[in-house]
JSON list of C-alpha atoms in Angstrom, two decimals:
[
{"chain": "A", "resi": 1, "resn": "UNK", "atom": "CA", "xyz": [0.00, 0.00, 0.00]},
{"chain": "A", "resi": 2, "resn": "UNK", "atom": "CA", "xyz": [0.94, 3.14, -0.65]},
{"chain": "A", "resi": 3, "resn": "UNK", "atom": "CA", "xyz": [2.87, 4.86, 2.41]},
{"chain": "A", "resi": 4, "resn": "UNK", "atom": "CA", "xyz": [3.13, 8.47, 1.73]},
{"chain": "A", "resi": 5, "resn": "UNK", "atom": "CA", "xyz": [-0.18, 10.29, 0.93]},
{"chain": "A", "resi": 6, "resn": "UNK", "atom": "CA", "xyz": [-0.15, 13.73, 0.19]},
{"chain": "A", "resi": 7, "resn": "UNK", "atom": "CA", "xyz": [-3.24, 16.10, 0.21]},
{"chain": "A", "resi": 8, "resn": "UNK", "atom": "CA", "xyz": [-4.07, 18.16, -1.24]},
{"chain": "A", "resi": 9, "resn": "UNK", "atom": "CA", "xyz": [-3.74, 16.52, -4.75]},
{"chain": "A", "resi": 10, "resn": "UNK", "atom": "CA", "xyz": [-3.53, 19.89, -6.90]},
{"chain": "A", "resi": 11, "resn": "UNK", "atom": "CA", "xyz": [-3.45, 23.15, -5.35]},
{"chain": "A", "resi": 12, "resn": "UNK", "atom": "CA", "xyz": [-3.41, 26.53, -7.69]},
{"chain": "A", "resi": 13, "resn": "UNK", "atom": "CA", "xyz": [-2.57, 29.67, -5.80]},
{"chain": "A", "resi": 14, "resn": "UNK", "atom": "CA", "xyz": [-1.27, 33.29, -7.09]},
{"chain": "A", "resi": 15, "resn": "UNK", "atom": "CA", "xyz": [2.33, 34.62, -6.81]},
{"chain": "A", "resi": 16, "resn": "UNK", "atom": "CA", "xyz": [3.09, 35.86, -2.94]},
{"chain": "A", "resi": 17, "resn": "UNK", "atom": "CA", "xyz": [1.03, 33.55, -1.12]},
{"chain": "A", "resi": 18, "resn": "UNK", "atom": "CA", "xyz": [1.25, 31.02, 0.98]},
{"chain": "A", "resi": 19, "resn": "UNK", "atom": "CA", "xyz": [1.34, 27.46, 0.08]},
{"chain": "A", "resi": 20, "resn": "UNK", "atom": "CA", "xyz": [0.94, 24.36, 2.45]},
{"chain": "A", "resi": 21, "resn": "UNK", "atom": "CA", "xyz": [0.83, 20.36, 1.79]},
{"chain": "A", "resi": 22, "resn": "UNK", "atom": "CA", "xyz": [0.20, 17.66, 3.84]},
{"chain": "A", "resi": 23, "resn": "UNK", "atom": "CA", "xyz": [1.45, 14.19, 4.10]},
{"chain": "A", "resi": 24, "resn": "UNK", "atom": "CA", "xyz": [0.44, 11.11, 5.81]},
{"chain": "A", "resi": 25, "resn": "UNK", "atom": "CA", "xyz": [1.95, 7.89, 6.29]},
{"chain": "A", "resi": 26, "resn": "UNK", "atom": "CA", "xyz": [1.28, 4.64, 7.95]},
{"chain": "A", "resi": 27, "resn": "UNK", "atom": "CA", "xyz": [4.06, 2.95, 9.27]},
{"chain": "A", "resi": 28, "resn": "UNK", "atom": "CA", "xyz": [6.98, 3.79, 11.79]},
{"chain": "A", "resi": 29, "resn": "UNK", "atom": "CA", "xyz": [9.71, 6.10, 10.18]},
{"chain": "A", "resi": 30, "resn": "UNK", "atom": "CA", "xyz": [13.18, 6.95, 10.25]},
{"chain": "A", "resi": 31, "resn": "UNK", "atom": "CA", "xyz": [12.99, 9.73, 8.18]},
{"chain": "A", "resi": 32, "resn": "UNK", "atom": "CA", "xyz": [10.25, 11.93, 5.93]},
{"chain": "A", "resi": 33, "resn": "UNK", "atom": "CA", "xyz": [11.79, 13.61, 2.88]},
{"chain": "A", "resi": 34, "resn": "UNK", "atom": "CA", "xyz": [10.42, 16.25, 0.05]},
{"chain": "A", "resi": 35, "resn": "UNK", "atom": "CA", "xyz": [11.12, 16.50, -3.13]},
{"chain": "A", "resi": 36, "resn": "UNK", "atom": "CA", "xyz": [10.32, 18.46, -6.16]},
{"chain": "A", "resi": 37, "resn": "UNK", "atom": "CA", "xyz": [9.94, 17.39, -9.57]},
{"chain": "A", "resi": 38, "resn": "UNK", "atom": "CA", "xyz": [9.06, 19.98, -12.37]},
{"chain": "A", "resi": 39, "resn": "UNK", "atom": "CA", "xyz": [7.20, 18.35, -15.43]},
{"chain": "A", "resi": 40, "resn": "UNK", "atom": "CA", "xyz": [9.20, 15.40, -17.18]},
{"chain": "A", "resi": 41, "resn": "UNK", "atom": "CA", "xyz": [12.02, 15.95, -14.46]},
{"chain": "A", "resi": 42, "resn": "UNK", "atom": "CA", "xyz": [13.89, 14.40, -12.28]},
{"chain": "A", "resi": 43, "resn": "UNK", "atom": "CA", "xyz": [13.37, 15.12, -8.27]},
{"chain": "A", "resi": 44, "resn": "UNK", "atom": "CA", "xyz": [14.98, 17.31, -6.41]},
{"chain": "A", "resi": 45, "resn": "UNK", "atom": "CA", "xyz": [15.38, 16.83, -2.70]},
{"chain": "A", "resi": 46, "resn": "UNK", "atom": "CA", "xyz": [13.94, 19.78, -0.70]},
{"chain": "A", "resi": 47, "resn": "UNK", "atom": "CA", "xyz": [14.50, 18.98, 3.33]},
{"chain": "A", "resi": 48, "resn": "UNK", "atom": "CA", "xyz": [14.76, 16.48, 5.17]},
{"chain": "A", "resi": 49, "resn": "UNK", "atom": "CA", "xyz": [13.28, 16.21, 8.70]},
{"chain": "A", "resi": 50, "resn": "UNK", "atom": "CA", "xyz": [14.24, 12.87, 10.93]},
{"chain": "A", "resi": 51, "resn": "UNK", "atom": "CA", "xyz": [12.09, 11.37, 13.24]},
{"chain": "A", "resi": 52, "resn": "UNK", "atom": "CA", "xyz": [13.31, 12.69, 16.44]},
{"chain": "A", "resi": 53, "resn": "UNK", "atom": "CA", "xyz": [12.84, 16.15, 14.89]},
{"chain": "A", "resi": 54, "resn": "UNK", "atom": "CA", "xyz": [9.61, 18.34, 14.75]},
{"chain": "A", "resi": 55, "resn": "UNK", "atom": "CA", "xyz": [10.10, 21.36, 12.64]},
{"chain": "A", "resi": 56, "resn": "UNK", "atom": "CA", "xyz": [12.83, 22.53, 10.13]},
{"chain": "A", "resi": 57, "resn": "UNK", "atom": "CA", "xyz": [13.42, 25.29, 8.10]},
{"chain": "A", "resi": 58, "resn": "UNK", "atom": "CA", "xyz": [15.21, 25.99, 4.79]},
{"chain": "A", "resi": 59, "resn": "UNK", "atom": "CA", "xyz": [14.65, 29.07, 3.16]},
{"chain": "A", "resi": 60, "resn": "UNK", "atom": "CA", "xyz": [11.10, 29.68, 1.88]},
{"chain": "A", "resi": 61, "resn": "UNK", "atom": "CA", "xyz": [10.36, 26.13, 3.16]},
{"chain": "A", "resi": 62, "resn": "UNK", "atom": "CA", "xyz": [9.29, 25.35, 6.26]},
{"chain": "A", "resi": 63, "resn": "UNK", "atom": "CA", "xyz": [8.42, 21.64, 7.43]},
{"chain": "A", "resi": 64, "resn": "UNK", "atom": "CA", "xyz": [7.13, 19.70, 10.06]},
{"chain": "A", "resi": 65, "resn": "UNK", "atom": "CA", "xyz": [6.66, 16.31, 11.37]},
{"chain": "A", "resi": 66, "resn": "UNK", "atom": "CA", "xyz": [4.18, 14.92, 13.98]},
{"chain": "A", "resi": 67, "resn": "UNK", "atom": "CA", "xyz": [4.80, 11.19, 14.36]},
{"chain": "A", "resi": 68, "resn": "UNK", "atom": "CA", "xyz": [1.95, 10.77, 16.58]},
{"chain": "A", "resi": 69, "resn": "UNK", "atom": "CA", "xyz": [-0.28, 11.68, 14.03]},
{"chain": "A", "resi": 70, "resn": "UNK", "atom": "CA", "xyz": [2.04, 10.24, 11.13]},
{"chain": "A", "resi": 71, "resn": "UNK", "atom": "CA", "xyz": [1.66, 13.22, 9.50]},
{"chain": "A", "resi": 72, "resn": "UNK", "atom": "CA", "xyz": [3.98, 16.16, 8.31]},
{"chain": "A", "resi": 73, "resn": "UNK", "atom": "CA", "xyz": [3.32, 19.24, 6.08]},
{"chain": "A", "resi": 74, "resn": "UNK", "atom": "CA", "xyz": [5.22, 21.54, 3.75]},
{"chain": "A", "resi": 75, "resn": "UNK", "atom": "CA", "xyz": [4.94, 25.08, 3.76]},
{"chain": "A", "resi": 76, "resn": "UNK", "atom": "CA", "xyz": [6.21, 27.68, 1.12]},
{"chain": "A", "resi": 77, "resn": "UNK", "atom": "CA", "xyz": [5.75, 31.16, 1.77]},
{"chain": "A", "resi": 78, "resn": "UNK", "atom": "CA", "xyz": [5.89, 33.94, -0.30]},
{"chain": "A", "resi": 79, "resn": "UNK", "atom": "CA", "xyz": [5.49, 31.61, -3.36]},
{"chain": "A", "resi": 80, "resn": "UNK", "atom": "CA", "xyz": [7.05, 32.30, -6.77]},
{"chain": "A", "resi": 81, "resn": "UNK", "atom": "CA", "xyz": [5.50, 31.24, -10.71]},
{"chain": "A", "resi": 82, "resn": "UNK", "atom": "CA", "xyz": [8.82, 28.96, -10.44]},
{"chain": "A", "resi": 83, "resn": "UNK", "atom": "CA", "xyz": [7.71, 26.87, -7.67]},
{"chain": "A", "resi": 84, "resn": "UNK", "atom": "CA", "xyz": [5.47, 25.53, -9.75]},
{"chain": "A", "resi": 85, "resn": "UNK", "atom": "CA", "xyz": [5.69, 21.57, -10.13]},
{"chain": "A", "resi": 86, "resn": "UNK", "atom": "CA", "xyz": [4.94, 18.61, -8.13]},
{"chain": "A", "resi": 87, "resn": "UNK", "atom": "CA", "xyz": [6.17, 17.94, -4.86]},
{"chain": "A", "resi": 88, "resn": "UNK", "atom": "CA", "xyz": [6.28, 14.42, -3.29]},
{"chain": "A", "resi": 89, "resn": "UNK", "atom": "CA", "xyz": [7.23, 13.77, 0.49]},
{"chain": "A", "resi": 90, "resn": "UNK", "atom": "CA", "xyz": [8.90, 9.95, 0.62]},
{"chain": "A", "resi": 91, "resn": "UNK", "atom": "CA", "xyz": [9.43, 8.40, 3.96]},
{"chain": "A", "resi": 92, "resn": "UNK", "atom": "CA", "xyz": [12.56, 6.28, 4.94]},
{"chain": "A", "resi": 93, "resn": "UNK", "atom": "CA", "xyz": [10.97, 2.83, 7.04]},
{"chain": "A", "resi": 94, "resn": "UNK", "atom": "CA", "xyz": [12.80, 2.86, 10.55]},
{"chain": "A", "resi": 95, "resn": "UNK", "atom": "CA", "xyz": [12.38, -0.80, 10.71]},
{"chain": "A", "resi": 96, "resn": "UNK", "atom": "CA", "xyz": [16.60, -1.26, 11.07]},
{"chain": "A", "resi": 97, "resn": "UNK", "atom": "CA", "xyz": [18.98, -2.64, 8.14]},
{"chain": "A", "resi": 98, "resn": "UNK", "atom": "CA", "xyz": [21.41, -0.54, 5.56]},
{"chain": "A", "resi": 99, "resn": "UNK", "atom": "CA", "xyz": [19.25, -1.07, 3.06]},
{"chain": "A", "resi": 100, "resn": "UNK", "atom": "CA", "xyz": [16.01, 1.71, 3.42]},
{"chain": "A", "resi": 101, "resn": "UNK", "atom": "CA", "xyz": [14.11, 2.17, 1.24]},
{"chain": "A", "resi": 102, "resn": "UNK", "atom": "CA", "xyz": [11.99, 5.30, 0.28]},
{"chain": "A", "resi": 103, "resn": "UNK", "atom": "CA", "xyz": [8.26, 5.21, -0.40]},
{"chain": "A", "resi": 104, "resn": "UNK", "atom": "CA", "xyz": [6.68, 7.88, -2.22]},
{"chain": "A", "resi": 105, "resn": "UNK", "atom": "CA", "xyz": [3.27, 9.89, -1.88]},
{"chain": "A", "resi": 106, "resn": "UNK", "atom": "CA", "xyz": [1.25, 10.57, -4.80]},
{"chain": "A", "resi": 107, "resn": "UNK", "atom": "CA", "xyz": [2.19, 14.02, -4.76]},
{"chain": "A", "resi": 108, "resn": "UNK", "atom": "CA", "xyz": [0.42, 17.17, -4.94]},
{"chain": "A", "resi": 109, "resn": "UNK", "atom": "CA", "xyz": [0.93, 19.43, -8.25]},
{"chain": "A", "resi": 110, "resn": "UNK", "atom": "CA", "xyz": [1.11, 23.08, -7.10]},
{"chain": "A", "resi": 111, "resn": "UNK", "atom": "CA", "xyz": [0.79, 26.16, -9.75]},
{"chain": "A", "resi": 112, "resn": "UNK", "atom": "CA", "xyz": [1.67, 29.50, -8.91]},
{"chain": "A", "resi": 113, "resn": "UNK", "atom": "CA", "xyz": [0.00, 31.88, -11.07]},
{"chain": "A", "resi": 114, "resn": "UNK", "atom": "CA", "xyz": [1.61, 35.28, -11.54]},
{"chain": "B", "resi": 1, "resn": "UNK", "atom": "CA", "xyz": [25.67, 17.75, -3.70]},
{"chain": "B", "resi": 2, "resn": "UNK", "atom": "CA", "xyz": [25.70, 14.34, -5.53]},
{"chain": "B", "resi": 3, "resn": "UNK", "atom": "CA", "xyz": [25.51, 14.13, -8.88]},
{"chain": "B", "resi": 4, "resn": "UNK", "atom": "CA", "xyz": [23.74, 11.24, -10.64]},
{"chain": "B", "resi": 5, "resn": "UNK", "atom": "CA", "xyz": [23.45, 11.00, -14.23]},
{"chain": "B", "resi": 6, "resn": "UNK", "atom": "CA", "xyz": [21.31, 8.87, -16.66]},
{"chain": "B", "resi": 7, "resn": "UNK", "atom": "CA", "xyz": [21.64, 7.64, -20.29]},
{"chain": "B", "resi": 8, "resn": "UNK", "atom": "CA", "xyz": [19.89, 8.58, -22.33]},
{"chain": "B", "resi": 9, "resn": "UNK", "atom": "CA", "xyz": [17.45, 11.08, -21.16]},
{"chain": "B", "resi": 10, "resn": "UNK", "atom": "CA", "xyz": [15.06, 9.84, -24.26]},
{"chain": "B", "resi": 11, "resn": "UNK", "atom": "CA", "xyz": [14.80, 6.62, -26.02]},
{"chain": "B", "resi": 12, "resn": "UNK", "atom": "CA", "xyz": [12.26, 5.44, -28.88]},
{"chain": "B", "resi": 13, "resn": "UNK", "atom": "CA", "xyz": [12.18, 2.19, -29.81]},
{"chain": "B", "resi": 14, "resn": "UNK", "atom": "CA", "xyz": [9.59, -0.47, -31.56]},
{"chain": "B", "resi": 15, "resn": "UNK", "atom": "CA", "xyz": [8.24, -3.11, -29.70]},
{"chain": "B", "resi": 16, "resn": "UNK", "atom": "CA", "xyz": [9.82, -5.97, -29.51]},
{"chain": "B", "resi": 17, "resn": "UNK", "atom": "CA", "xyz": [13.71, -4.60, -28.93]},
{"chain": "B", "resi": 18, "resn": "UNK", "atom": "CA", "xyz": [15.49, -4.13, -26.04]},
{"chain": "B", "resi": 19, "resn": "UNK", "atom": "CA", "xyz": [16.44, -0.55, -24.30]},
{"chain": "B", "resi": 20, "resn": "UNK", "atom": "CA", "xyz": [19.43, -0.35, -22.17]},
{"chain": "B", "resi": 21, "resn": "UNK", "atom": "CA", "xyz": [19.55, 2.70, -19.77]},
{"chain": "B", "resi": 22, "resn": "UNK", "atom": "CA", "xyz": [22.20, 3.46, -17.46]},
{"chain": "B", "resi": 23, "resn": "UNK", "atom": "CA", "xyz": [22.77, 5.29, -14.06]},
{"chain": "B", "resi": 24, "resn": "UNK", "atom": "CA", "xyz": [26.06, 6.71, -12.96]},
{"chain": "B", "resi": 25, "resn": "UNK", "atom": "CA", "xyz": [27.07, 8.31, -9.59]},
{"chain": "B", "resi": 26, "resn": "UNK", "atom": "CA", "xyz": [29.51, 10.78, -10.67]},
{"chain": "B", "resi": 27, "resn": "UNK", "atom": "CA", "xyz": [31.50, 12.12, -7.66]},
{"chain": "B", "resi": 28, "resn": "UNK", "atom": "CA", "xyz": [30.86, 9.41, -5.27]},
{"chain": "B", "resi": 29, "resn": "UNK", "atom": "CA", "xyz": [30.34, 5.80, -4.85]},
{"chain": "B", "resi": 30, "resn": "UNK", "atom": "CA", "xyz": [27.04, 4.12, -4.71]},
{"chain": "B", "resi": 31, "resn": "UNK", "atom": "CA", "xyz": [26.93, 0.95, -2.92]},
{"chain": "B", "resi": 32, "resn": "UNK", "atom": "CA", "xyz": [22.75, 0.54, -3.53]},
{"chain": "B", "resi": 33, "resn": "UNK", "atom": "CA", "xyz": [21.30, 2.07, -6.66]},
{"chain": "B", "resi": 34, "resn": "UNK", "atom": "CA", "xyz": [17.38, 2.15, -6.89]},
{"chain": "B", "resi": 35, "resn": "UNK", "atom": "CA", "xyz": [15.24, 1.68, -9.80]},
{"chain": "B", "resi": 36, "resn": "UNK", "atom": "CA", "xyz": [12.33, 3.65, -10.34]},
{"chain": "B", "resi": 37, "resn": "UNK", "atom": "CA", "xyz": [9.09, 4.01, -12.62]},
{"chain": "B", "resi": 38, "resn": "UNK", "atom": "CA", "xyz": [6.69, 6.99, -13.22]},
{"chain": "B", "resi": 39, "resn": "UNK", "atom": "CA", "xyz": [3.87, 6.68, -14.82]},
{"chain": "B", "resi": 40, "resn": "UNK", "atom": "CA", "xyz": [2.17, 10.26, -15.78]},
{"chain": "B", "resi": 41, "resn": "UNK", "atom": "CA", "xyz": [0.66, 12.54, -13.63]},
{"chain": "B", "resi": 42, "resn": "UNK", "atom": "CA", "xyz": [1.67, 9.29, -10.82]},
{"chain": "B", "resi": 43, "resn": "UNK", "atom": "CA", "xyz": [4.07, 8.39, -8.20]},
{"chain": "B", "resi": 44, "resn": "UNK", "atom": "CA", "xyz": [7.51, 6.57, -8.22]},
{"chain": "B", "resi": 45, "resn": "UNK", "atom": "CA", "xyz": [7.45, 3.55, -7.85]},
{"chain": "B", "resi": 46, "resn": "UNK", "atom": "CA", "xyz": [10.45, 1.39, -6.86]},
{"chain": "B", "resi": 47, "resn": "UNK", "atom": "CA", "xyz": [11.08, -1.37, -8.88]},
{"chain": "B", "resi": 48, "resn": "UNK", "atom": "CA", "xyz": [14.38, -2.68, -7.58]},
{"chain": "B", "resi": 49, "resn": "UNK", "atom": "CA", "xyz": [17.33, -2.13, -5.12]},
{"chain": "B", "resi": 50, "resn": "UNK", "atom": "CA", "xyz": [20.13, -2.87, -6.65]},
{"chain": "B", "resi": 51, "resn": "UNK", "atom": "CA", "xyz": [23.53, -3.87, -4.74]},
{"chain": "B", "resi": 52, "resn": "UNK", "atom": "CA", "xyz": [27.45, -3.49, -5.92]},
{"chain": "B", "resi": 53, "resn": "UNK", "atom": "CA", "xyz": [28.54, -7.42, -6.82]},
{"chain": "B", "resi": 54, "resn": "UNK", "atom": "CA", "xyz": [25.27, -8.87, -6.03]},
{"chain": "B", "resi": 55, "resn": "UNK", "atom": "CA", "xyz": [21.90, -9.79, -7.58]},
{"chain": "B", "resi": 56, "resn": "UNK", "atom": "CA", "xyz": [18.82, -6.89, -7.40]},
{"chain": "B", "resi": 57, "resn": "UNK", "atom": "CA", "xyz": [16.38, -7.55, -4.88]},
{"chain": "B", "resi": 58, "resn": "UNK", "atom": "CA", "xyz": [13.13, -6.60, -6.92]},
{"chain": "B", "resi": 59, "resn": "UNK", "atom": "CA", "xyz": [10.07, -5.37, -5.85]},
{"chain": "B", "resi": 60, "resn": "UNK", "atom": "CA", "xyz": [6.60, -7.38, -5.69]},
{"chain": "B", "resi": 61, "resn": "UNK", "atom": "CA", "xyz": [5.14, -7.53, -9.16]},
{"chain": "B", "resi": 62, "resn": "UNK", "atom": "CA", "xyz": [8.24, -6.31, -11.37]},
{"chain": "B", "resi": 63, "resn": "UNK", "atom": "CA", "xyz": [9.27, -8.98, -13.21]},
{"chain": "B", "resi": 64, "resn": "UNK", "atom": "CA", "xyz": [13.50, -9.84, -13.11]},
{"chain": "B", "resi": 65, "resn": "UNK", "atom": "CA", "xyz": [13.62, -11.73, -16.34]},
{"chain": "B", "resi": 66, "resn": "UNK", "atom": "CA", "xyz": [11.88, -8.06, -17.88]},
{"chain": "B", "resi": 67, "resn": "UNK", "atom": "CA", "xyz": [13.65, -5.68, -16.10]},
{"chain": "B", "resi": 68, "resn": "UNK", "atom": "CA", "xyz": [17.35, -6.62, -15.74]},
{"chain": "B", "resi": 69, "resn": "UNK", "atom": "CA", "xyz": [19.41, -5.10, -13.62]},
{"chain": "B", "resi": 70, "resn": "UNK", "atom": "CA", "xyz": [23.33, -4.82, -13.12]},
{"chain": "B", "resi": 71, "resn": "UNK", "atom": "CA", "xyz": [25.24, -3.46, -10.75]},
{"chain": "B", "resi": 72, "resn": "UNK", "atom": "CA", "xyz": [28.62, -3.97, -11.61]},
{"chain": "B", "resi": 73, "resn": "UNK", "atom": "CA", "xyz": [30.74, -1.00, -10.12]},
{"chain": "B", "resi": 74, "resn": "UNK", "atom": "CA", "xyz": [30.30, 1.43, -7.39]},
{"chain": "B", "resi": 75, "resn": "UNK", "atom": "CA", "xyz": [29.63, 3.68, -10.16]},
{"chain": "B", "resi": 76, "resn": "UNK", "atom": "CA", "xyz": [27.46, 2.26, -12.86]},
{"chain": "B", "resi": 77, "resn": "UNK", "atom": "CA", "xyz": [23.97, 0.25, -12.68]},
{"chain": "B", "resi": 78, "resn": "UNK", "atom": "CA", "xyz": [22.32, -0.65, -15.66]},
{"chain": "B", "resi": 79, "resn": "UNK", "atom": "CA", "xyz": [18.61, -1.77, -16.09]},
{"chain": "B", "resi": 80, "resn": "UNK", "atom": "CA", "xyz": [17.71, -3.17, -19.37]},
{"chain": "B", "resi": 81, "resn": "UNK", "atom": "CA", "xyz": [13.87, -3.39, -20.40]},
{"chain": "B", "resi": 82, "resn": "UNK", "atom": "CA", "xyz": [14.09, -6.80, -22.59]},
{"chain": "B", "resi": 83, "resn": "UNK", "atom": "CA", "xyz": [11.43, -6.98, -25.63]},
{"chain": "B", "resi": 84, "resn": "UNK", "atom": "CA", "xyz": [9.55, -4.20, -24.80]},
{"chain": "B", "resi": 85, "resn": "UNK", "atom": "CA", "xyz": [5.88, -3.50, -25.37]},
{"chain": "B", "resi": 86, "resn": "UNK", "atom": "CA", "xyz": [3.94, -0.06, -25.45]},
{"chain": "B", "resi": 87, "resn": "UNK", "atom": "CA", "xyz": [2.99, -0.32, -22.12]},
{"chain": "B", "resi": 88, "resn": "UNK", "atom": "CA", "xyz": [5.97, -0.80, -20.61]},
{"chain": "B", "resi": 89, "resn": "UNK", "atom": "CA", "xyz": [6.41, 3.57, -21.88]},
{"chain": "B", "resi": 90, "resn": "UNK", "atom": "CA", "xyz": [7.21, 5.29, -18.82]},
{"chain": "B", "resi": 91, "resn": "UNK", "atom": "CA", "xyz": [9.78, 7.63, -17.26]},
{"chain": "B", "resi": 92, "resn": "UNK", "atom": "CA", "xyz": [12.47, 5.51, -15.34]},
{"chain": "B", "resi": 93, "resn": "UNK", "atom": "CA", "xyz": [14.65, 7.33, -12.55]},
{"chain": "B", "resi": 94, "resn": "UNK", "atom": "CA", "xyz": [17.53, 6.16, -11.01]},
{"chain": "B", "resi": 95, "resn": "UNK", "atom": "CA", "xyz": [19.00, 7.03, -7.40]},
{"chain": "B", "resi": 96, "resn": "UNK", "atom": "CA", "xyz": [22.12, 6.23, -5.75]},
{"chain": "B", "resi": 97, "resn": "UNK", "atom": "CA", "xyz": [23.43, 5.88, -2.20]},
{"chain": "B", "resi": 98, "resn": "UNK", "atom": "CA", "xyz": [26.57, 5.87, -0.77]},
{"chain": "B", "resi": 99, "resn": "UNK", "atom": "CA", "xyz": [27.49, 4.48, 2.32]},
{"chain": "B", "resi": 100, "resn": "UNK", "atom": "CA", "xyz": [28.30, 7.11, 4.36]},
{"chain": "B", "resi": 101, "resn": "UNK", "atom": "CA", "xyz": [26.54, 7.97, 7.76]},
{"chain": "B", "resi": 102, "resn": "UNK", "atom": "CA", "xyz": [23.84, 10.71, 6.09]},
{"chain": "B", "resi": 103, "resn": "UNK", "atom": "CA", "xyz": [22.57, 7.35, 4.05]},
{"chain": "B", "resi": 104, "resn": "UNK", "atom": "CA", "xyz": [21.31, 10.04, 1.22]},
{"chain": "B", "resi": 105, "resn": "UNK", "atom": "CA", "xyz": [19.63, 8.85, -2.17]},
{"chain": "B", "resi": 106, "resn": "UNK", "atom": "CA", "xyz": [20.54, 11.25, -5.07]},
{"chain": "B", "resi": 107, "resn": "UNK", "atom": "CA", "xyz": [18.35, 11.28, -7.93]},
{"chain": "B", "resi": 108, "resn": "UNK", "atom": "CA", "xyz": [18.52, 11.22, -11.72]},
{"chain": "B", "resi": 109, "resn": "UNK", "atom": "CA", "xyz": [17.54, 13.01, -14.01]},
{"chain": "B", "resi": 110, "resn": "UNK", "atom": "CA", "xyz": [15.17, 10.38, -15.36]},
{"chain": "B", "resi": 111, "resn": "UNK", "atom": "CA", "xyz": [15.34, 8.74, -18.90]},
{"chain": "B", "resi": 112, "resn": "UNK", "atom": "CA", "xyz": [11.65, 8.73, -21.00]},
{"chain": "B", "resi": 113, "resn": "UNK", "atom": "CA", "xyz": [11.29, 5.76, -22.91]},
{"chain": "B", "resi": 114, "resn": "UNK", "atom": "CA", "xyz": [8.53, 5.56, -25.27]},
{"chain": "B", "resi": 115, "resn": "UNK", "atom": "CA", "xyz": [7.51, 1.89, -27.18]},
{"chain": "B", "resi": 116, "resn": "UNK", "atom": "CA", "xyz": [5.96, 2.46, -30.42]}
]
């Protein structure tokens, strides 16, 4: 089953707002990543926030991470025509072993009209 | 950061004929490479894990004998979709890991095959 959901699935919002996604996930986690993928691209890893850790901040991006609820959200402020793509949030299983994988959300496509 | 790199970003081929693609970690050593499929407008799914020196460890429903997958340097994995079909079209994305303590996965750039 798929571990990562993210809500909402599209969201369209104009230049200098705020944007915020959501992610939930069903089993125990190491690690919750985002990434960004702009259309017919490769990803591009945003932040990373480990499990022990509830918020975290880079740039325009703020995230956080509540494990009790298995949930974590993205936040972009003061968004930009350019931050529009999809972003994905993949969690890292924190079940032991080298070998983790990541699991993927379905993503949420986000367009930032100017 | 990392750099991973894919070859080629765009293949057409007819059905029936093989398509090698390949995944290099260019400034570091990857000791697991990942295979990965995207359908459109969908999520990636993993297809395999893919160890230096040893056999891929594929994921439920991908089939090995399909999808093969080598591993043969710290540097370069190869998956090879044998006798492809139409629907086998997708966009295929490769990430690597070292084996340091951070444990990152650094993406490709992806590689779009099309079967006609």
């Amino acid at each position: 089953s798929q571990q990562g959901e993210e809500d909402p699935q599209a969201l369209s919002i104009q230049e200098g707002e705020n944007a915020t996604m959501n992610c939930s996930y069903k089993t125990s986690i190491n690690n919750l990543q985002w990434y960004r993928q702009n259309s017919g691209r490769g990803l591009v890893h945003l932040i990373l926030i480990r499990s022990n850790e509830r918020e975290k901040h880079s740039g325009r991006l703020r995230v956080t991470l509540d494990t009790s609820k298995k949930s974590s959200s993205l936040l972009i402020t003061a968004s930009r025509a350019a931050d529009t793509a999809s972003y994905f949030c993949a969690t890292r299983g924190g079940s032991g072993g080298s070998n983790y994988k990541l699991t993927f959300g379905k993503g949420t496509l986000l367009t930032v009209n100017p | 950061g990392a750099v991973v790199s894919q070859h080629p970003s765009r293949v057409i081929c007819k059905s029936g004929t093989s398509v090698k693609i390949e995944c290099r970690s260019l400034d570091f050593q990857a000791t697991t490479m990942f295979w990965y499929r995207q359908f459109p407008k969908q999520s990636l799914m993993l297809m395999a894990t893919s160890n230096e020196g040893s056999k891929a460890t594929y994921e439920q429903g991908v089939e090995k004998d399909k999808f093969l997958i080598n591993h043969a340097s710290l540097t370069l994995s190869t998956l090879t979709v044998t006798s492809a079909h139409p629907e086998d079209s997708s966009f295929y994305i490769c990430s690597a890991r070292d084996g340091g303590p951070y444990n990152e996965q650094f993406f490709g750039p992806g590689t779009r095959l099309t079967v006609l």
